[in-house]
Amino acid sequence: MSIVVTGATGNLGRLVVEGLLEKVPADQVVAVVRNEEKAADLAARGVRLAVADYNAPETFDSVFSAGDRVLLVSGNEFAKGRVAQHKVVLAAAEAAGVALLAYTSAPGTLTAALADDHRGTEAAILESGVTYTLLRNGWYNENYTENLAPVLEHGAVVQAAGEGRLSAASRADYAAAAVAVLTGEGHENKTYELGGDTAFGFAEYAAAVARATGKEIVYKAVPAETFKGILTGAGLPAPFAETLAGVDESIEKGELLVETGDLSRLTGRPTTPITESIAVALKG
């Protein structure tokens, strides 16, 4: 039996592999990658590599074996049809007879366009009959803390989320939840709504950045259309800017408030507060 992680050189996938190496022997871990060179360090530690691409179904023909536990990390190629990509992995997992397929999804309350691919993938998983775990990951702290440069330059956090609040946590928290599912028992056909223990709004986030830096940082709430213009002006493709603005509108409606406690229960520890992620980002 192996534990197979797709997207293993991505930000989340790599953290999952690192977490697995603390729990199981390296030769039980299979890292699915598109570029073998990017995973050379994992191979050097004894992790088995499988080169496969969501866009090339034939590359997944021999990746899975009967009894494997698989983590399907959702793809990030929004323009290439993520549901179809995910179905490639699902079909290969189904054909191999894997023991469990875990999928990194989005909160069930999220109605923004970003969630459409996740809902489509979840439906395909349920229809397949594969034993599954749905990890409905909330928003990541790093979605904000890895983009502090413009905040510090302009002295402002600019979002289209009004006074909305969200339950974010660190990538490491979500990775630890995936590791718990992949190495634990009793997670078959379960859906977990995952989010941070303590919600925050962007005025609080701006204040936290101000405290950490000693700079004056304010929160400027703008309309969604204005926010889209700011993002495209910064070089983001228009469809992606629209997606991010849609998420902010969902935040304003409270759709990224996740108060189940599932994340800290799965990991056995409190989630990472946004202030800690800010501190880490500023050190980096």
Backbone as JSON, one array per atom type, in Angstrom:
{
  "sequence": "MSIVVTGATGNLGRLVVEGLLEKVPADQVVAVVRNEEKAADLAARGVRLAVADYNAPETFDSVFSAGDRVLLVSGNEFAKGRVAQHKVVLAAAEAAGVALLAYTSAPGTLTAALADDHRGTEAAILESGVTYTLLRNGWYNENYTENLAPVLEHGAVVQAAGEGRLSAASRADYAAAAVAVLTGEGHENKTYELGGDTAFGFAEYAAAVARATGKEIVYKAVPAETFKGILTGAGLPAPFAETLAGVDESIEKGELLVETGDLSRLTGRPTTPITESIAVALKG",
  "N": [[0.84, -1.2, 0.0], [0.56, 2.17, -0.89], [0.9, 5.71, -0.32], [-0.28, 8.2, -2.24], [0.43, 11.3, -3.66], [-0.8, 13.84, -5.59], [0.27, 16.63, -7.62], [2.63, 17.19, -6.25], [4.83, 18.88, -6.03], [3.81, 21.34, -5.71], [2.71, 24.19, -3.7], [0.98, 23.32, -1.59], [0.95, 20.49, -1.92], [3.65, 19.73, -1.57], [4.02, 20.31, 1.15], [2.31, 18.41, 2.23], [3.59, 16.02, 1.5], [5.96, 16.33, 2.96], [4.87, 16.22, 5.53], [3.89, 13.59, 5.55], [6.26, 12.16, 5.48], [7.07, 12.33, 8.06], [5.51, 10.51, 9.27], [5.3, 8.01, 7.99], [7.3, 5.42, 6.37], [9.59, 6.5, 3.83], [9.53, 5.11, 1.41], [6.95, 4.38, 1.12], [5.62, 6.47, 0.15], [4.39, 8.14, -2.68], [5.15, 10.57, -4.96], [3.47, 12.48, -7.2], [4.41, 14.12, -10.04], [4.98, 16.71, -12.48], [7.38, 17.6, -13.38], [10.28, 16.07, -12.99], [12.72, 16.97, -12.04], [12.14, 19.0, -10.26], [11.44, 17.63, -8.04], [13.65, 16.37, -7.11], [14.92, 16.53, -4.64], [13.09, 15.26, -2.97], [13.1, 12.68, -4.01], [15.71, 12.01, -3.35], [15.41, 11.58, -0.69], [14.16, 9.23, -0.56], [11.55, 9.09, -1.43], [9.21, 7.85, -3.75], [8.89, 8.66, -7.17], [6.43, 9.63, -9.55], [5.87, 10.45, -12.8], [3.5, 12.41, -14.18], [0.68, 13.98, -15.8], [-2.11, 16.05, -15.49], [-3.27, 16.78, -17.86], [-2.75, 14.79, -19.64], [-4.07, 11.93, -20.01], [-3.1, 9.27, -20.37], [-0.74, 9.19, -18.97], [-1.35, 8.63, -16.39], [-1.9, 5.97, -16.25], [-0.45, 3.93, -14.94], [0.04, 4.83, -12.41], [-1.35, 4.45, -9.97], [-2.08, 1.85, -7.58], [-3.9, -1.09, -6.49], [-5.49, -0.63, -3.39], [-4.11, 1.64, -2.66], [-3.82, 4.84, -1.0], [-4.92, 7.98, -1.92], [-4.2, 11.38, -2.54], [-5.81, 13.81, -4.2], [-4.8, 16.72, -5.28], [-6.29, 19.7, -6.01], [-6.18, 21.09, -9.28], [-4.46, 23.98, -10.69], [-4.77, 25.17, -13.1], [-6.79, 27.09, -14.35], [-7.93, 27.74, -16.79], [-7.93, 25.47, -18.31], [-9.9, 23.63, -17.88], [-10.66, 22.34, -15.18], [-12.27, 20.36, -13.96], [-12.41, 18.3, -15.86], [-9.69, 17.64, -15.9], [-9.38, 16.67, -13.27], [-11.05, 14.48, -13.4], [-9.55, 12.75, -14.91], [-7.63, 11.81, -13.11], [-9.35, 10.67, -11.25], [-10.59, 8.63, -12.77], [-8.4, 6.95, -13.25], [-7.77, 6.23, -10.64], [-10.08, 4.9, -9.9], [-10.05, 2.73, -11.7], [-7.8, 1.4, -10.81], [-8.55, 0.54, -8.33], [-8.24, 1.9, -5.83], [-7.91, 2.43, -2.27], [-8.77, 4.72, -0.98], [-9.72, 7.96, -1.94], [-8.82, 11.14, -1.48], [-9.79, 14.52, -1.72], [-8.92, 17.89, -2.36], [-11.01, 20.36, -1.8], [-13.43, 23.04, -1.79], [-15.05, 25.22, 0.61], [-18.39, 24.23, 1.47], [-20.22, 26.23, 1.62], [-19.46, 28.17, -0.12], [-20.28, 30.17, -2.83], [-19.1, 31.49, -4.91], [-17.66, 31.76, -8.22], [-15.29, 30.39, -8.21], [-15.77, 28.08, -6.8], [-17.14, 26.41, -8.49], [-15.78, 24.47, -10.11], [-14.9, 22.8, -8.12], [-17.31, 21.83, -7.02], [-18.22, 20.43, -9.25], [-16.23, 18.49, -9.49], [-16.53, 17.14, -7.05], [-19.07, 16.03, -7.45], [-18.51, 14.22, -9.51], [-16.81, 12.48, -8.18], [-18.52, 11.38, -6.23], [-20.36, 10.1, -7.88], [-18.76, 8.15, -8.97], [-18.37, 6.11, -7.16], [-16.07, 5.53, -5.8], [-14.31, 5.16, -2.73], [-14.13, 7.9, -0.62], [-12.73, 11.0, 0.67], [-13.7, 14.22, 1.33], [-11.99, 17.11, 1.49], [-12.72, 20.06, 2.35], [-11.23, 22.74, 1.91], [-10.78, 25.86, 3.47], [-9.98, 29.37, 3.02], [-6.55, 30.38, 2.53], [-4.15, 31.68, 4.84], [-1.83, 32.56, 3.62], [-2.63, 33.51, 1.17], [-2.9, 36.16, 1.49], [-0.71, 37.02, 3.1], [1.5, 36.44, 1.56], [1.55, 38.42, -0.21], [2.38, 40.93, 0.63], [3.93, 43.09, -0.17], [2.77, 45.21, -1.89], [0.92, 46.15, -0.04], [2.5, 47.21, 1.99], [3.85, 49.11, 0.52], [1.87, 50.93, -0.3], [0.54, 51.44, 2.01], [-1.9, 50.33, 2.58], [-4.52, 47.93, 2.8], [-6.33, 46.62, 0.3], [-9.43, 45.53, -0.63], [-12.42, 43.86, -1.82], [-14.33, 43.17, 0.02], [-15.95, 44.32, 1.89], [-17.25, 44.52, 5.16], [-16.92, 41.91, 5.7], [-16.02, 38.72, 7.15], [-13.57, 36.1, 7.52], [-12.56, 32.66, 7.84], [-9.61, 31.88, 7.87], [-6.63, 29.83, 7.52], [-3.3, 28.49, 7.88], [-1.38, 27.18, 5.08], [0.1, 25.02, 5.95], [-1.49, 24.04, 7.99], [-3.74, 23.02, 6.61], [-2.44, 21.11, 5.1], [-1.57, 19.39, 7.12], [-4.01, 18.37, 7.95], [-4.73, 16.86, 5.72], [-2.7, 14.95, 5.81], [-3.37, 13.67, 8.19], [-5.76, 12.41, 7.45], [-4.88, 10.74, 5.38], [-3.19, 9.01, 6.69], [-4.59, 8.04, 8.81], [-7.51, 6.46, 10.35], [-11.0, 5.8, 9.73], [-12.03, 7.8, 8.1], [-13.45, 7.4, 5.86], [-15.62, 8.16, 3.19], [-16.33, 10.66, 4.2], [-16.99, 14.14, 4.75], [-15.23, 17.04, 5.28], [-15.42, 20.25, 6.6], [-13.25, 22.77, 6.47], [-11.49, 25.22, 8.27], [-10.0, 28.18, 9.76], [-9.53, 28.62, 13.34], [-10.07, 31.13, 14.4], [-11.83, 33.78, 13.21], [-11.35, 36.61, 10.99], [-11.59, 40.03, 9.9], [-10.89, 42.37, 7.22], [-10.16, 44.87, 8.16], [-9.18, 44.24, 10.65], [-7.07, 42.65, 9.8], [-5.46, 44.53, 8.45], [-4.8, 46.13, 10.63], [-3.29, 44.32, 12.1], [-1.08, 43.92, 10.43], [-0.07, 46.49, 10.54], [0.68, 46.68, 13.26], [2.7, 44.76, 13.31], [4.62, 45.81, 11.64], [5.03, 48.43, 12.31], [4.17, 50.42, 10.69], [1.81, 52.73, 9.22], [-1.12, 51.31, 8.32], [-4.03, 50.96, 6.5], [-7.41, 49.81, 5.97], [-8.97, 49.64, 2.91], [-12.01, 49.42, 1.62], [-13.38, 48.5, -1.43], [-15.55, 48.67, -4.35], [-16.45, 45.66, -6.18], [-15.98, 45.83, -8.96], [-14.1, 47.88, -9.12], [-12.03, 46.68, -7.72], [-11.39, 44.56, -9.43], [-10.34, 46.03, -11.56], [-8.05, 47.08, -10.34], [-6.59, 44.74, -9.89], [-6.21, 43.71, -12.51], [-4.75, 45.81, -13.5], [-2.45, 45.42, -12.12], [-1.42, 43.35, -13.46], [-2.68, 40.87, -13.47], [-4.46, 38.27, -15.19], [-7.62, 38.96, -16.72], [-9.83, 37.08, -16.32], [-8.96, 35.73, -13.99], [-8.75, 37.81, -12.19], [-11.43, 38.46, -12.0], [-12.39, 36.17, -10.77], [-11.13, 36.34, -8.24], [-12.26, 38.7, -7.27], [-14.86, 37.83, -7.09], [-14.62, 35.99, -5.02], [-14.1, 37.74, -2.92], [-16.57, 39.03, -2.77], [-18.06, 36.9, -1.86], [-16.88, 36.57, 0.63], [-17.76, 38.88, 1.87], [-20.41, 38.2, 2.18], [-20.21, 36.3, 4.11], [-19.52, 33.73, 3.4], [-17.11, 32.42, 3.6], [-16.74, 31.91, 6.21], [-16.0, 29.5, 8.39], [-16.97, 27.44, 10.81], [-16.81, 24.96, 12.0], [-14.82, 23.63, 13.39], [-13.5, 21.46, 12.42], [-10.91, 21.44, 11.25], [-8.92, 21.92, 13.27], [-9.57, 19.77, 14.87], [-8.93, 17.56, 13.26], [-6.16, 17.88, 12.94], [-5.29, 17.98, 15.52], [-4.38, 20.19, 16.84], [-4.33, 23.76, 17.57], [-5.32, 26.06, 14.97], [-3.24, 28.06, 12.77], [-2.85, 31.39, 13.63], [-3.63, 34.46, 11.89], [-1.88, 36.5, 12.54], [0.49, 35.19, 13.15], [1.21, 34.12, 10.68], [1.64, 36.48, 9.29], [3.9, 37.41, 10.63], [5.76, 35.42, 9.93], [5.89, 35.82, 7.16], [7.0, 38.38, 7.03], [9.52, 37.96, 8.06], [10.6, 36.41, 6.1]],
  "CA": [[0.0, 0.0, 0.0], [1.28, 3.43, -0.96], [0.15, 6.96, -0.21], [0.07, 8.92, -3.46], [0.06, 12.72, -3.6], [-0.67, 14.54, -6.87], [0.7, 18.02, -7.45], [3.49, 17.07, -5.07], [5.81, 19.95, -5.93], [3.11, 22.59, -5.47], [2.83, 24.71, -2.34], [0.29, 22.45, -0.63], [1.38, 19.1, -2.1], [4.97, 19.51, -0.95], [3.84, 20.27, 2.61], [1.7, 17.12, 2.55], [4.65, 15.01, 1.41], [6.83, 16.53, 4.14], [4.16, 15.7, 6.7], [3.83, 12.12, 5.45], [7.58, 11.61, 5.8], [7.19, 12.27, 9.52], [4.57, 9.5, 9.78], [5.44, 6.71, 7.34], [8.57, 5.28, 5.64], [9.61, 7.25, 2.57], [9.22, 4.27, 0.25], [5.51, 4.21, 1.03], [5.07, 7.73, -0.39], [4.59, 8.37, -4.1], [4.92, 11.97, -5.32], [3.14, 12.63, -8.61], [4.96, 15.41, -10.47], [5.14, 16.9, -13.93], [8.8, 17.85, -13.63], [11.04, 15.24, -12.05], [13.84, 17.73, -11.46], [11.65, 19.79, -9.12], [11.25, 16.73, -6.9], [14.9, 15.63, -6.9], [15.2, 16.47, -3.2], [12.22, 14.25, -2.38], [13.63, 11.39, -4.44], [16.93, 11.75, -2.58], [15.01, 11.14, 0.66], [13.54, 7.91, -0.67], [10.19, 9.15, -1.96], [9.09, 7.38, -5.13], [8.32, 9.67, -8.05], [5.66, 9.23, -10.72], [5.72, 11.6, -13.68], [2.18, 12.37, -14.81], [0.13, 15.3, -16.07], [-3.57, 16.05, -15.55], [-3.71, 17.0, -19.24], [-2.37, 13.63, -20.46], [-4.65, 10.79, -19.28], [-2.31, 8.04, -20.45], [0.38, 9.22, -18.02], [-1.82, 8.14, -15.1], [-2.31, 4.57, -16.38], [0.24, 3.01, -14.01], [0.44, 5.58, -11.21], [-2.02, 3.93, -8.78], [-2.22, 0.4, -7.4], [-4.99, -1.48, -5.6], [-5.23, -0.4, -1.97], [-3.44, 2.92, -2.39], [-4.55, 6.03, -0.56], [-4.54, 9.01, -2.88], [-4.65, 12.76, -2.36], [-5.93, 14.59, -5.43], [-4.71, 18.16, -5.02], [-6.97, 20.36, -7.12], [-5.29, 21.77, -10.2], [-4.51, 25.45, -10.69], [-4.86, 25.66, -14.47], [-8.22, 27.4, -14.4], [-8.41, 27.87, -18.17], [-7.82, 24.19, -19.01], [-10.98, 22.73, -17.52], [-10.14, 21.57, -14.04], [-13.09, 19.17, -13.69], [-11.93, 17.25, -16.77], [-8.38, 17.22, -15.4], [-9.57, 15.87, -12.06], [-11.66, 13.22, -13.8], [-8.46, 11.88, -15.38], [-7.08, 11.16, -11.91], [-10.43, 9.87, -10.69], [-10.76, 7.42, -13.57], [-7.25, 6.08, -13.01], [-7.9, 5.72, -9.27], [-11.19, 3.94, -9.92], [-9.61, 1.54, -12.43], [-6.79, 0.69, -10.02], [-9.13, 0.04, -7.09], [-7.6, 2.5, -4.65], [-8.68, 2.28, -1.03], [-9.33, 6.01, -0.57], [-9.36, 9.14, -2.72], [-9.11, 12.4, -0.79], [-9.76, 15.63, -2.67], [-8.89, 19.22, -1.75], [-12.13, 21.08, -2.38], [-13.7, 24.37, -1.24], [-16.16, 25.16, 1.56], [-19.7, 23.98, 0.89], [-21.0, 27.48, 1.64], [-18.92, 29.12, -1.1], [-21.04, 30.21, -4.08], [-18.32, 32.17, -5.93], [-17.34, 30.93, -9.39], [-14.15, 29.55, -7.85], [-16.25, 26.8, -6.25], [-17.84, 25.61, -9.5], [-14.97, 23.31, -10.47], [-14.88, 21.9, -6.96], [-18.59, 21.13, -6.95], [-18.25, 19.49, -10.36], [-15.35, 17.36, -9.16], [-17.17, 16.38, -5.98], [-20.16, 15.25, -8.04], [-17.91, 13.1, -10.25], [-16.29, 11.53, -7.18], [-19.66, 10.69, -5.63], [-20.93, 9.23, -8.9], [-17.83, 7.06, -9.32], [-18.42, 5.02, -6.2], [-14.79, 5.41, -5.1], [-14.31, 5.59, -1.33], [-13.59, 9.26, -0.72], [-12.8, 12.01, 1.73], [-13.69, 15.57, 0.78], [-11.33, 18.09, 2.35], [-13.18, 21.35, 1.84], [-10.31, 23.72, 2.47], [-11.1, 27.28, 3.46], [-8.97, 30.26, 2.45], [-5.22, 30.29, 3.15], [-3.52, 32.91, 5.31], [-0.79, 32.97, 2.67], [-3.22, 34.25, 0.06], [-2.7, 37.57, 1.81], [0.61, 37.34, 3.66], [2.54, 36.34, 0.53], [1.41, 39.57, -1.1], [2.44, 42.1, 1.51], [4.72, 44.2, -0.74], [1.95, 46.38, -2.24], [0.29, 46.67, 1.17], [3.49, 48.04, 2.67], [4.2, 50.23, -0.36], [0.77, 51.9, -0.38], [-0.03, 51.67, 3.33], [-3.33, 49.99, 2.55], [-5.07, 46.65, 2.37], [-7.45, 46.94, -0.59], [-10.23, 44.35, -0.95], [-13.82, 44.16, -2.13], [-15.05, 42.28, 0.92], [-16.72, 45.07, 2.87], [-16.94, 44.19, 6.55], [-16.98, 40.46, 5.82], [-14.98, 38.03, 7.91], [-13.28, 34.78, 6.99], [-11.86, 31.73, 8.75], [-8.43, 31.39, 7.16], [-5.6, 29.11, 8.27], [-2.08, 28.38, 7.06], [-1.27, 26.0, 4.21], [0.6, 23.91, 6.76], [-2.63, 23.47, 8.73], [-4.53, 22.19, 5.69], [-1.6, 19.95, 4.76], [-1.6, 18.47, 8.27], [-5.3, 17.69, 7.92], [-4.63, 15.84, 4.67], [-1.83, 13.88, 6.33], [-4.15, 12.93, 9.19], [-6.72, 11.57, 6.73], [-4.16, 9.73, 4.59], [-2.49, 8.05, 7.56], [-5.48, 7.64, 9.91], [-8.64, 5.57, 10.08], [-12.34, 6.31, 10.01], [-12.33, 8.99, 7.31], [-14.08, 6.96, 4.62], [-16.88, 8.79, 2.78], [-16.59, 11.79, 5.09], [-16.74, 15.48, 4.23], [-14.77, 17.93, 6.34], [-15.42, 21.69, 6.32], [-12.02, 23.15, 7.15], [-11.2, 26.65, 8.36], [-9.26, 28.59, 10.95], [-10.28, 28.71, 14.6], [-10.44, 32.51, 14.7], [-12.12, 34.55, 12.0], [-10.92, 38.01, 10.99], [-11.98, 40.87, 8.77], [-9.7, 43.02, 6.65], [-9.73, 45.96, 9.03], [-8.32, 43.58, 11.65], [-5.84, 42.23, 9.12], [-4.64, 45.73, 8.25], [-4.28, 46.54, 11.95], [-2.26, 43.35, 12.5], [0.11, 44.24, 9.64], [0.44, 47.75, 11.08], [1.37, 46.37, 14.51], [3.89, 43.96, 13.05], [5.61, 46.57, 10.87], [5.18, 49.79, 12.81], [3.74, 51.35, 9.66], [0.38, 53.0, 9.2], [-1.79, 50.51, 7.3], [-5.49, 51.08, 6.63], [-8.19, 48.95, 5.09], [-9.83, 50.36, 1.97], [-13.01, 48.57, 0.96], [-13.75, 49.06, -2.73], [-16.5, 47.83, -5.08], [-15.84, 44.54, -6.89], [-15.49, 46.26, -10.28], [-12.87, 48.63, -8.86], [-11.01, 45.72, -7.32], [-10.98, 43.87, -10.66], [-9.47, 46.95, -12.29], [-6.76, 47.15, -9.64], [-5.88, 43.48, -10.11], [-5.76, 43.63, -13.9], [-3.7, 46.83, -13.62], [-1.23, 44.85, -11.54], [-0.91, 42.31, -14.34], [-3.42, 39.61, -13.42], [-5.4, 38.07, -16.29], [-8.96, 39.41, -16.37], [-10.66, 36.02, -15.72], [-8.52, 35.43, -12.63], [-9.15, 38.97, -11.39], [-12.87, 38.33, -11.76], [-12.54, 35.1, -9.79], [-10.74, 36.85, -6.92], [-13.29, 39.65, -6.85], [-16.02, 37.02, -6.7], [-14.35, 35.44, -3.69], [-14.3, 38.83, -1.96], [-18.02, 39.21, -2.61], [-18.5, 35.8, -1.0], [-16.41, 36.87, 1.98], [-18.68, 39.89, 2.42], [-21.65, 37.5, 2.54], [-19.95, 35.33, 5.18], [-19.44, 32.37, 2.85], [-15.84, 31.79, 3.97], [-16.73, 31.68, 7.65], [-16.13, 28.04, 8.63], [-16.91, 27.38, 12.27], [-17.05, 23.57, 12.4], [-13.73, 23.1, 14.22], [-12.96, 20.24, 11.81], [-9.49, 21.52, 10.95], [-8.12, 21.7, 14.48], [-9.82, 18.4, 15.35], [-8.17, 16.62, 12.44], [-4.72, 18.04, 13.14], [-4.96, 17.85, 16.94], [-3.71, 21.4, 17.34], [-5.01, 24.98, 17.11], [-4.88, 26.53, 13.66], [-2.27, 29.15, 12.79], [-3.51, 32.7, 13.53], [-3.13, 35.32, 10.81], [-0.75, 37.28, 13.04], [1.69, 34.36, 13.04], [1.56, 34.06, 9.26], [2.2, 37.79, 8.96], [5.27, 37.45, 11.18], [6.59, 34.53, 9.1], [6.09, 36.46, 5.86], [7.88, 39.53, 7.18], [10.89, 37.44, 8.27], [11.06, 35.85, 4.82]],
  "C": [[0.88, 1.25, 0.0], [0.32, 4.59, -0.69], [0.64, 7.84, -1.35], [-0.45, 10.35, -3.38], [0.26, 13.33, -4.98], [-0.26, 15.98, -6.6], [1.71, 18.16, -6.33], [4.57, 18.13, -4.97], [5.14, 21.33, -5.79], [3.2, 22.99, -4.01], [2.2, 23.79, -1.31], [0.81, 21.02, -0.71], [2.71, 18.81, -1.43], [4.86, 19.45, 0.56], [3.21, 18.95, 3.04], [2.76, 16.03, 2.53], [5.59, 15.12, 2.61], [6.17, 15.97, 5.39], [4.08, 14.19, 6.7], [5.16, 11.5, 5.85], [7.84, 11.56, 7.3], [6.37, 11.12, 10.11], [4.81, 8.1, 9.22], [6.8, 6.63, 6.65], [8.49, 5.93, 4.26], [9.2, 6.39, 1.38], [7.73, 3.95, 0.13], [4.82, 5.44, 0.41], [5.41, 7.85, -1.87], [4.21, 9.82, -4.4], [4.67, 12.04, -6.82], [3.53, 14.04, -9.04], [4.94, 15.5, -11.99], [6.6, 17.05, -14.3], [9.62, 17.12, -12.57], [12.13, 16.03, -11.34], [13.39, 18.51, -10.23], [11.47, 18.94, -7.87], [12.51, 15.93, -6.59], [15.22, 15.49, -5.42], [14.34, 15.42, -2.51], [12.7, 12.84, -2.75], [14.87, 11.01, -3.64], [16.62, 11.27, -1.16], [14.26, 9.81, 0.63], [12.11, 7.9, -1.15], [10.2, 8.65, -3.4], [8.4, 8.46, -5.97], [7.54, 9.01, -9.18], [5.44, 10.48, -11.56], [4.4, 11.48, -14.43], [1.63, 13.78, -14.88], [-1.38, 15.19, -16.19], [-4.09, 16.17, -16.99], [-3.39, 15.83, -20.17], [-2.85, 12.36, -19.75], [-3.79, 9.54, -19.28], [-1.17, 8.01, -19.44], [-0.04, 8.72, -16.65], [-2.12, 6.64, -15.11], [-1.68, 3.65, -15.34], [0.66, 3.68, -12.71], [-0.11, 4.94, -9.93], [-2.05, 2.41, -8.78], [-3.37, 0.12, -6.44], [-4.58, -1.25, -4.15], [-4.53, 0.9, -1.64], [-4.4, 3.93, -1.78], [-4.02, 7.2, -1.37], [-5.05, 10.37, -2.43], [-4.63, 13.44, -3.73], [-5.93, 16.07, -5.04], [-5.3, 18.88, -6.23], [-5.98, 21.14, -7.97], [-5.43, 23.28, -10.13], [-4.54, 26.03, -12.09], [-6.33, 25.94, -14.79], [-8.76, 27.38, -15.83], [-8.45, 26.53, -18.92], [-8.9, 23.19, -18.65], [-10.6, 21.8, -16.39], [-10.97, 20.32, -13.75], [-12.63, 18.01, -14.58], [-10.57, 16.74, -16.33], [-8.53, 16.29, -14.2], [-10.18, 14.51, -12.39], [-10.63, 12.24, -14.35], [-7.88, 11.1, -14.2], [-8.12, 10.22, -11.3], [-10.59, 8.55, -11.45], [-9.62, 6.44, -13.34], [-7.32, 5.45, -11.62], [-8.98, 4.65, -9.2], [-10.75, 2.63, -10.58], [-8.63, 0.71, -11.61], [-7.37, 0.07, -8.75], [-8.45, 0.58, -5.85], [-8.52, 2.38, -3.44], [-9.38, 3.58, -0.64], [-8.83, 7.08, -1.53], [-9.78, 10.37, -1.93], [-8.92, 13.53, -1.8], [-9.79, 16.96, -1.94], [-9.9, 20.11, -2.45], [-12.24, 22.48, -1.76], [-14.91, 24.28, -0.31], [-17.51, 25.0, 0.87], [-20.56, 25.23, 0.82], [-20.59, 28.45, 0.54], [-19.69, 29.05, -2.41], [-20.28, 30.93, -5.19], [-17.96, 31.2, -7.05], [-16.17, 29.99, -9.12], [-14.59, 28.16, -7.4], [-16.85, 25.88, -7.31], [-17.08, 24.34, -9.87], [-14.93, 22.29, -9.33], [-16.18, 21.12, -6.84], [-18.71, 20.09, -8.07], [-17.39, 18.26, -10.08], [-15.95, 16.5, -8.06], [-18.28, 15.49, -6.54], [-19.61, 14.03, -8.77], [-17.39, 12.04, -9.28], [-17.43, 10.71, -6.59], [-20.29, 9.71, -6.62], [-20.06, 8.01, -9.18], [-17.94, 5.86, -8.4], [-17.11, 4.77, -5.47], [-14.96, 5.85, -3.64], [-13.53, 6.9, -1.24], [-13.51, 9.93, 0.64], [-12.74, 13.36, 1.05], [-13.12, 16.53, 1.82], [-11.67, 19.47, 1.81], [-12.39, 22.47, 2.51], [-10.85, 25.14, 2.35], [-9.94, 28.07, 2.86], [-7.66, 30.14, 3.21], [-4.77, 31.66, 3.66], [-2.56, 33.47, 4.26], [-1.34, 33.67, 1.44], [-3.05, 35.75, 0.25], [-1.26, 37.86, 2.24], [1.74, 37.21, 2.64], [2.47, 37.5, -0.45], [1.44, 40.87, -0.31], [3.14, 43.3, 0.88], [3.84, 45.4, -1.13], [1.24, 46.99, -1.04], [1.24, 47.62, 1.88], [3.84, 49.27, 1.84], [3.14, 51.33, -0.31], [0.13, 52.19, 0.98], [-1.5, 51.31, 3.42], [-3.55, 48.55, 2.15], [-6.32, 46.99, 1.56], [-8.16, 45.65, -0.98], [-11.66, 44.78, -1.25], [-14.75, 43.34, -1.24], [-15.86, 43.01, 1.99], [-16.27, 44.78, 4.29], [-16.96, 42.68, 6.79], [-15.79, 39.88, 6.58], [-14.78, 36.64, 7.32], [-12.47, 33.97, 7.99], [-10.68, 31.12, 8.01], [-7.5, 30.64, 8.11], [-4.39, 28.98, 7.35], [-2.15, 27.15, 6.16], [-0.82, 24.79, 5.02], [-0.52, 23.25, 7.56], [-3.44, 22.54, 7.83], [-3.75, 20.95, 5.27], [-1.63, 18.92, 5.88], [-2.92, 17.71, 8.34], [-5.3, 16.58, 6.88], [-3.79, 14.66, 5.14], [-2.59, 13.03, 7.34], [-5.13, 11.98, 8.53], [-6.0, 10.43, 6.02], [-3.49, 8.67, 5.45], [-3.39, 7.5, 8.67], [-6.58, 6.7, 9.46], [-9.95, 6.31, 10.33], [-12.75, 7.53, 9.2], [-13.06, 8.65, 6.01], [-15.44, 7.63, 4.4], [-17.32, 9.9, 3.73], [-16.29, 13.1, 4.35], [-16.37, 16.38, 5.39], [-14.76, 19.38, 5.84], [-14.29, 22.31, 7.14], [-11.8, 24.66, 7.12], [-10.49, 26.96, 9.65], [-10.14, 28.73, 12.18], [-10.81, 30.11, 14.86], [-10.62, 33.3, 13.42], [-11.58, 35.98, 12.13], [-11.51, 38.72, 9.78], [-10.76, 41.64, 8.31], [-9.26, 44.26, 7.42], [-8.81, 45.41, 10.13], [-7.0, 43.15, 11.04], [-4.91, 43.41, 8.91], [-4.01, 46.18, 9.56], [-3.16, 45.62, 12.4], [-0.96, 43.6, 11.72], [0.75, 45.52, 10.17], [1.23, 47.5, 12.37], [2.7, 45.66, 14.25], [5.0, 44.76, 12.37], [5.9, 47.95, 11.44], [4.79, 50.84, 11.79], [2.24, 51.62, 9.79], [-0.24, 52.25, 8.02], [-3.29, 50.61, 7.53], [-6.16, 50.07, 5.69], [-9.08, 49.83, 4.22], [-10.75, 49.36, 1.29], [-13.45, 49.24, -0.32], [-14.79, 48.16, -3.38], [-15.75, 46.75, -5.87], [-15.26, 44.96, -8.24], [-14.18, 47.04, -10.14], [-11.73, 47.68, -8.54], [-10.49, 44.95, -8.54], [-10.02, 44.74, -11.46], [-8.09, 47.06, -11.67], [-5.94, 45.9, -9.93], [-5.37, 43.36, -11.54], [-4.66, 44.67, -14.15], [-2.37, 46.35, -13.08], [-0.71, 43.67, -12.35], [-1.63, 40.98, -14.29], [-4.32, 39.47, -14.64], [-6.82, 38.4, -15.83], [-9.83, 38.31, -15.77], [-10.27, 35.72, -14.28], [-8.88, 36.58, -11.7], [-10.63, 38.89, -11.05], [-13.15, 37.26, -10.71], [-12.23, 35.6, -8.38], [-11.75, 37.86, -6.4], [-14.55, 38.92, -6.41], [-15.85, 36.4, -5.32], [-14.57, 36.53, -2.63], [-15.79, 39.09, -1.72], [-18.6, 38.11, -1.72], [-18.07, 36.01, 0.44], [-17.36, 37.87, 2.64], [-20.0, 39.25, 2.88], [-21.45, 36.48, 3.66], [-19.76, 33.91, 4.7], [-18.1, 31.68, 3.1], [-15.64, 31.78, 5.49], [-16.98, 30.18, 7.87], [-15.91, 27.82, 10.12], [-17.18, 25.97, 12.81], [-16.02, 23.05, 13.4], [-13.08, 21.86, 13.63], [-11.45, 20.28, 11.62], [-8.64, 21.25, 12.19], [-8.36, 20.32, 15.07], [-9.0, 17.38, 14.56], [-6.67, 16.68, 12.76], [-4.31, 17.84, 14.6], [-4.25, 19.05, 17.51], [-4.51, 22.62, 16.89], [-4.49, 25.38, 15.73], [-3.98, 27.75, 13.81], [-2.99, 30.5, 12.65], [-2.87, 33.55, 12.43], [-1.93, 36.13, 11.27], [0.55, 36.49, 12.92], [2.15, 34.25, 11.59], [2.14, 35.38, 8.77], [3.65, 37.85, 9.41], [6.22, 36.6, 10.34], [6.9, 35.21, 7.77], [7.07, 37.62, 5.96], [9.34, 39.1, 7.41], [11.49, 36.97, 6.96], [11.53, 36.91, 3.87]]
}
